[in-house]
Amino acid sequence: MRQAYMSEVRPKKALGQHFLTDLSVSRRIADSLLAEERTDVLEVGPGMGVLTNFLLARPEIALMAVKIDQYLINF
């Protein structure tokens, strides 16, 4: 798997893509989930995984990320 940088990837208008890049916003979103026991979370369009990493750090969250952009799957 290859690490990508936001400068390498352009959002695709046809997919309605917008990439979340702000780490503090991503952390606040993940921290806002009130999960005390196992909670299933579906992340649609994980982009470059900025939010995904914070969600994966929470052991009580069972995360499934769904992506349709085949190009970004490798990242």
CSV table of N, CA and C in Angstrom, one decimal:
chain,number,residue,atom,x,y,z
A,1,MET,N,0.8,-1.2,0.0
A,1,MET,CA,0.0,0.0,0.0
A,1,MET,C,0.9,1.2,0.0
A,2,ARG,N,0.5,2.2,-0.7
A,2,ARG,CA,1.3,3.4,-0.9
A,2,ARG,C,0.6,4.6,-0.2
A,3,GLN,N,1.4,5.4,0.4
A,3,GLN,CA,0.9,6.6,1.1
A,3,GLN,C,0.8,7.7,0.1
A,4,ALA,N,-0.4,8.4,0.1
A,4,ALA,CA,-0.7,9.4,-0.8
A,4,ALA,C,-0.6,10.8,-0.1
A,5,TYR,N,-0.4,11.8,-0.8
A,5,TYR,CA,-0.5,13.1,-0.3
A,5,TYR,C,-1.6,13.9,-1.0
A,6,MET,N,-2.2,14.8,-0.3
A,6,MET,CA,-3.4,15.5,-0.9
A,6,MET,C,-3.0,16.2,-2.2
A,7,SER,N,-1.8,16.6,-2.3
A,7,SER,CA,-1.4,17.3,-3.6
A,7,SER,C,-1.4,16.4,-4.8
A,8,GLU,N,-1.4,15.0,-4.6
A,8,GLU,CA,-1.4,14.1,-5.6
A,8,GLU,C,-2.9,13.7,-6.1
A,9,VAL,N,-3.8,14.0,-5.2
A,9,VAL,CA,-5.2,13.5,-5.5
A,9,VAL,C,-6.1,14.7,-5.7
A,10,ARG,N,-6.9,14.6,-6.7
A,10,ARG,CA,-7.9,15.7,-7.0
A,10,ARG,C,-9.3,15.1,-6.8
A,11,PRO,N,-10.2,15.8,-6.1
A,11,PRO,CA,-11.6,15.3,-6.0
A,11,PRO,C,-12.3,15.2,-7.3
A,12,LYS,N,-13.0,14.2,-7.5
A,12,LYS,CA,-13.8,13.9,-8.7
A,12,LYS,C,-15.2,14.5,-8.5
A,13,LYS,N,-15.5,15.5,-9.4
A,13,LYS,CA,-16.8,16.1,-9.3
A,13,LYS,C,-17.9,15.1,-9.5
A,14,ALA,N,-17.7,14.2,-10.4
A,14,ALA,CA,-18.8,13.2,-10.7
A,14,ALA,C,-19.2,12.4,-9.5
A,15,LEU,N,-18.2,12.2,-8.6
A,15,LEU,CA,-18.5,11.4,-7.4
A,15,LEU,C,-18.9,12.3,-6.2
A,16,GLY,N,-18.9,13.7,-6.4
A,16,GLY,CA,-19.3,14.6,-5.4
A,16,GLY,C,-18.2,14.6,-4.2
A,17,GLN,N,-17.0,14.4,-4.6
A,17,GLN,CA,-15.9,14.2,-3.6
A,17,GLN,C,-15.5,15.6,-3.0
A,18,HIS,N,-15.3,15.6,-1.7
A,18,HIS,CA,-14.7,16.7,-0.9
A,18,HIS,C,-13.8,16.0,0.1
A,19,PHE,N,-12.6,16.3,0.3
A,19,PHE,CA,-11.7,15.6,1.2
A,19,PHE,C,-11.5,16.4,2.5
A,20,LEU,N,-11.8,15.7,3.6
A,20,LEU,CA,-11.5,16.2,4.9
A,20,LEU,C,-10.0,16.1,5.2
A,21,THR,N,-9.4,17.2,5.5
A,21,THR,CA,-7.9,17.2,5.7
A,21,THR,C,-7.5,17.8,7.0
A,22,ASP,N,-8.4,18.4,7.7
A,22,ASP,CA,-8.1,19.0,9.0
A,22,ASP,C,-8.1,18.0,10.1
A,23,LEU,N,-6.9,17.7,10.7
A,23,LEU,CA,-6.8,16.7,11.8
A,23,LEU,C,-7.6,17.1,13.0
A,24,SER,N,-7.7,18.3,13.4
A,24,SER,CA,-8.4,18.7,14.6
A,24,SER,C,-9.9,18.5,14.4
A,25,VAL,N,-10.4,18.8,13.2
A,25,VAL,CA,-11.9,18.5,12.9
A,25,VAL,C,-12.1,17.0,12.9
A,26,SER,N,-11.2,16.2,12.3
A,26,SER,CA,-11.4,14.8,12.3
A,26,SER,C,-11.4,14.2,13.7
A,27,ARG,N,-10.5,14.7,14.5
A,27,ARG,CA,-10.5,14.2,15.9
A,27,ARG,C,-11.8,14.5,16.6
A,28,ARG,N,-12.3,15.8,16.5
A,28,ARG,CA,-13.5,16.2,17.1
A,28,ARG,C,-14.7,15.3,16.7
A,29,ILE,N,-14.7,15.0,15.4
A,29,ILE,CA,-15.8,14.2,14.9
A,29,ILE,C,-15.8,12.8,15.5
A,30,ALA,N,-14.6,12.2,15.6
A,30,ALA,CA,-14.4,10.9,16.2
A,30,ALA,C,-14.7,10.9,17.7
A,31,ASP,N,-14.3,11.9,18.3
A,31,ASP,CA,-14.5,12.1,19.8
A,31,ASP,C,-16.0,12.3,20.1
A,32,SER,N,-16.8,12.8,19.1
A,32,SER,CA,-18.2,13.1,19.4
A,32,SER,C,-19.0,11.9,19.4
A,33,LEU,N,-18.5,10.8,18.9
A,33,LEU,CA,-19.3,9.5,19.0
A,33,LEU,C,-19.3,9.0,20.4
A,34,LEU,N,-20.5,8.9,20.9
A,34,LEU,CA,-20.7,8.5,22.3
A,34,LEU,C,-20.9,7.0,22.3
A,35,ALA,N,-19.9,6.2,22.4
A,35,ALA,CA,-19.9,4.8,22.3
A,35,ALA,C,-19.2,4.2,23.5
A,36,GLU,N,-20.0,3.6,24.4
A,36,GLU,CA,-19.4,3.0,25.6
A,36,GLU,C,-19.2,1.5,25.4
A,37,GLU,N,-20.0,0.9,24.5
A,37,GLU,CA,-19.8,-0.5,24.2
A,37,GLU,C,-19.7,-0.6,22.7
A,38,ARG,N,-19.5,-1.8,22.2
A,38,ARG,CA,-19.2,-2.0,20.8
A,38,ARG,C,-20.3,-1.2,20.0
A,39,THR,N,-19.9,-0.4,19.1
A,39,THR,CA,-20.7,0.4,18.2
A,39,THR,C,-20.3,0.2,16.8
A,40,ASP,N,-21.2,-0.2,15.9
A,40,ASP,CA,-20.9,-0.3,14.5
A,40,ASP,C,-21.0,1.0,13.8
A,41,VAL,N,-20.0,1.4,13.1
A,41,VAL,CA,-19.9,2.7,12.3
A,41,VAL,C,-19.6,2.4,10.9
A,42,LEU,N,-20.4,3.0,10.0
A,42,LEU,CA,-20.2,2.9,8.6
A,42,LEU,C,-19.7,4.3,8.1
A,43,GLU,N,-18.5,4.3,7.6
A,43,GLU,CA,-17.9,5.5,7.0
A,43,GLU,C,-18.0,5.4,5.5
A,44,VAL,N,-18.8,6.3,4.9
A,44,VAL,CA,-19.0,6.3,3.4
A,44,VAL,C,-18.0,7.3,2.8
A,45,GLY,N,-17.2,6.8,1.9
A,45,GLY,CA,-16.2,7.6,1.3
A,45,GLY,C,-15.1,8.1,2.2
A,46,PRO,N,-14.3,7.1,2.7
A,46,PRO,CA,-13.3,7.5,3.6
A,46,PRO,C,-12.1,8.3,3.0
A,47,GLY,N,-12.2,8.6,1.8
A,47,GLY,CA,-11.2,9.5,1.2
A,47,GLY,C,-9.7,9.0,1.4
A,48,MET,N,-8.9,9.9,2.1
A,48,MET,CA,-7.5,9.5,2.3
A,48,MET,C,-7.4,8.9,3.7
A,49,GLY,N,-8.5,8.7,4.4
A,49,GLY,CA,-8.4,8.0,5.7
A,49,GLY,C,-8.1,9.0,6.9
A,50,VAL,N,-8.3,10.3,6.8
A,50,VAL,CA,-8.0,11.2,7.8
A,50,VAL,C,-8.9,10.9,9.0
A,51,LEU,N,-10.2,10.8,8.8
A,51,LEU,CA,-11.1,10.5,9.9
A,51,LEU,C,-11.0,9.0,10.3
A,52,THR,N,-10.8,8.2,9.3
A,52,THR,CA,-10.7,6.7,9.5
A,52,THR,C,-9.7,6.4,10.6
A,53,ASN,N,-8.5,7.0,10.6
A,53,ASN,CA,-7.5,6.8,11.6
A,53,ASN,C,-8.0,7.0,13.0
A,54,PHE,N,-8.7,8.1,13.2
A,54,PHE,CA,-9.2,8.4,14.5
A,54,PHE,C,-10.3,7.5,15.0
A,55,LEU,N,-11.1,7.0,14.0
A,55,LEU,CA,-12.1,6.0,14.3
A,55,LEU,C,-11.5,4.7,14.7
A,56,LEU,N,-10.5,4.3,14.0
A,56,LEU,CA,-9.8,3.0,14.3
A,56,LEU,C,-9.1,3.0,15.6
A,57,ALA,N,-8.8,4.2,16.1
A,57,ALA,CA,-8.1,4.3,17.4
A,57,ALA,C,-9.0,4.0,18.6
A,58,ARG,N,-10.3,4.0,18.3
A,58,ARG,CA,-11.3,3.8,19.3
A,58,ARG,C,-11.7,2.3,19.4
A,59,PRO,N,-11.3,1.5,20.4
A,59,PRO,CA,-11.5,0.1,20.4
A,59,PRO,C,-12.9,-0.3,20.5
A,60,GLU,N,-13.8,0.6,20.9
A,60,GLU,CA,-15.2,0.2,21.1
A,60,GLU,C,-16.0,0.4,19.7
A,61,ILE,N,-15.3,0.9,18.7
A,61,ILE,CA,-15.9,1.2,17.4
A,61,ILE,C,-15.5,0.1,16.5
A,62,ALA,N,-16.5,-0.6,15.9
A,62,ALA,CA,-16.3,-1.5,14.8
A,62,ALA,C,-16.6,-0.8,13.5
A,63,LEU,N,-15.5,-0.5,12.8
A,63,LEU,CA,-15.6,0.4,11.6
A,63,LEU,C,-15.6,-0.4,10.3
A,64,MET,N,-16.6,0.0,9.4
A,64,MET,CA,-16.6,-0.5,8.0
A,64,MET,C,-16.5,0.8,7.2
A,65,ALA,N,-15.6,0.8,6.3
A,65,ALA,CA,-15.4,2.0,5.4
A,65,ALA,C,-15.7,1.5,4.0
A,66,VAL,N,-16.6,2.2,3.3
A,66,VAL,CA,-17.0,1.9,1.9
A,66,VAL,C,-16.5,3.0,0.9
A,67,LYS,N,-15.9,2.5,-0.1
A,67,LYS,CA,-15.3,3.5,-1.1
A,67,LYS,C,-15.6,3.0,-2.5
A,68,ILE,N,-16.1,3.9,-3.4
A,68,ILE,CA,-16.3,3.4,-4.8
A,68,ILE,C,-15.3,3.9,-5.7
A,69,ASP,N,-14.4,4.8,-5.3
A,69,ASP,CA,-13.4,5.4,-6.1
A,69,ASP,C,-12.2,4.4,-6.1
A,70,GLN,N,-12.1,3.6,-7.2
A,70,GLN,CA,-11.1,2.5,-7.2
A,70,GLN,C,-9.7,3.1,-7.1
A,71,TYR,N,-9.4,4.3,-7.6
A,71,TYR,CA,-8.1,4.9,-7.5
A,71,TYR,C,-7.6,5.1,-6.1
A,72,LEU,N,-8.5,5.5,-5.2
A,72,LEU,CA,-8.2,5.8,-3.8
A,72,LEU,C,-8.1,4.6,-3.0
A,73,ILE,N,-8.6,3.5,-3.4
A,73,ILE,CA,-8.6,2.3,-2.6
A,73,ILE,C,-7.1,1.9,-2.2
A,74,ASN,N,-6.2,2.1,-3.1
A,74,ASN,CA,-4.8,1.7,-2.8
A,74,ASN,C,-4.2,2.6,-1.7
A,75,PHE,N,-4.8,3.7,-1.4
A,75,PHE,CA,-4.2,4.6,-0.4
A,75,PHE,C,-4.8,4.3,0.9
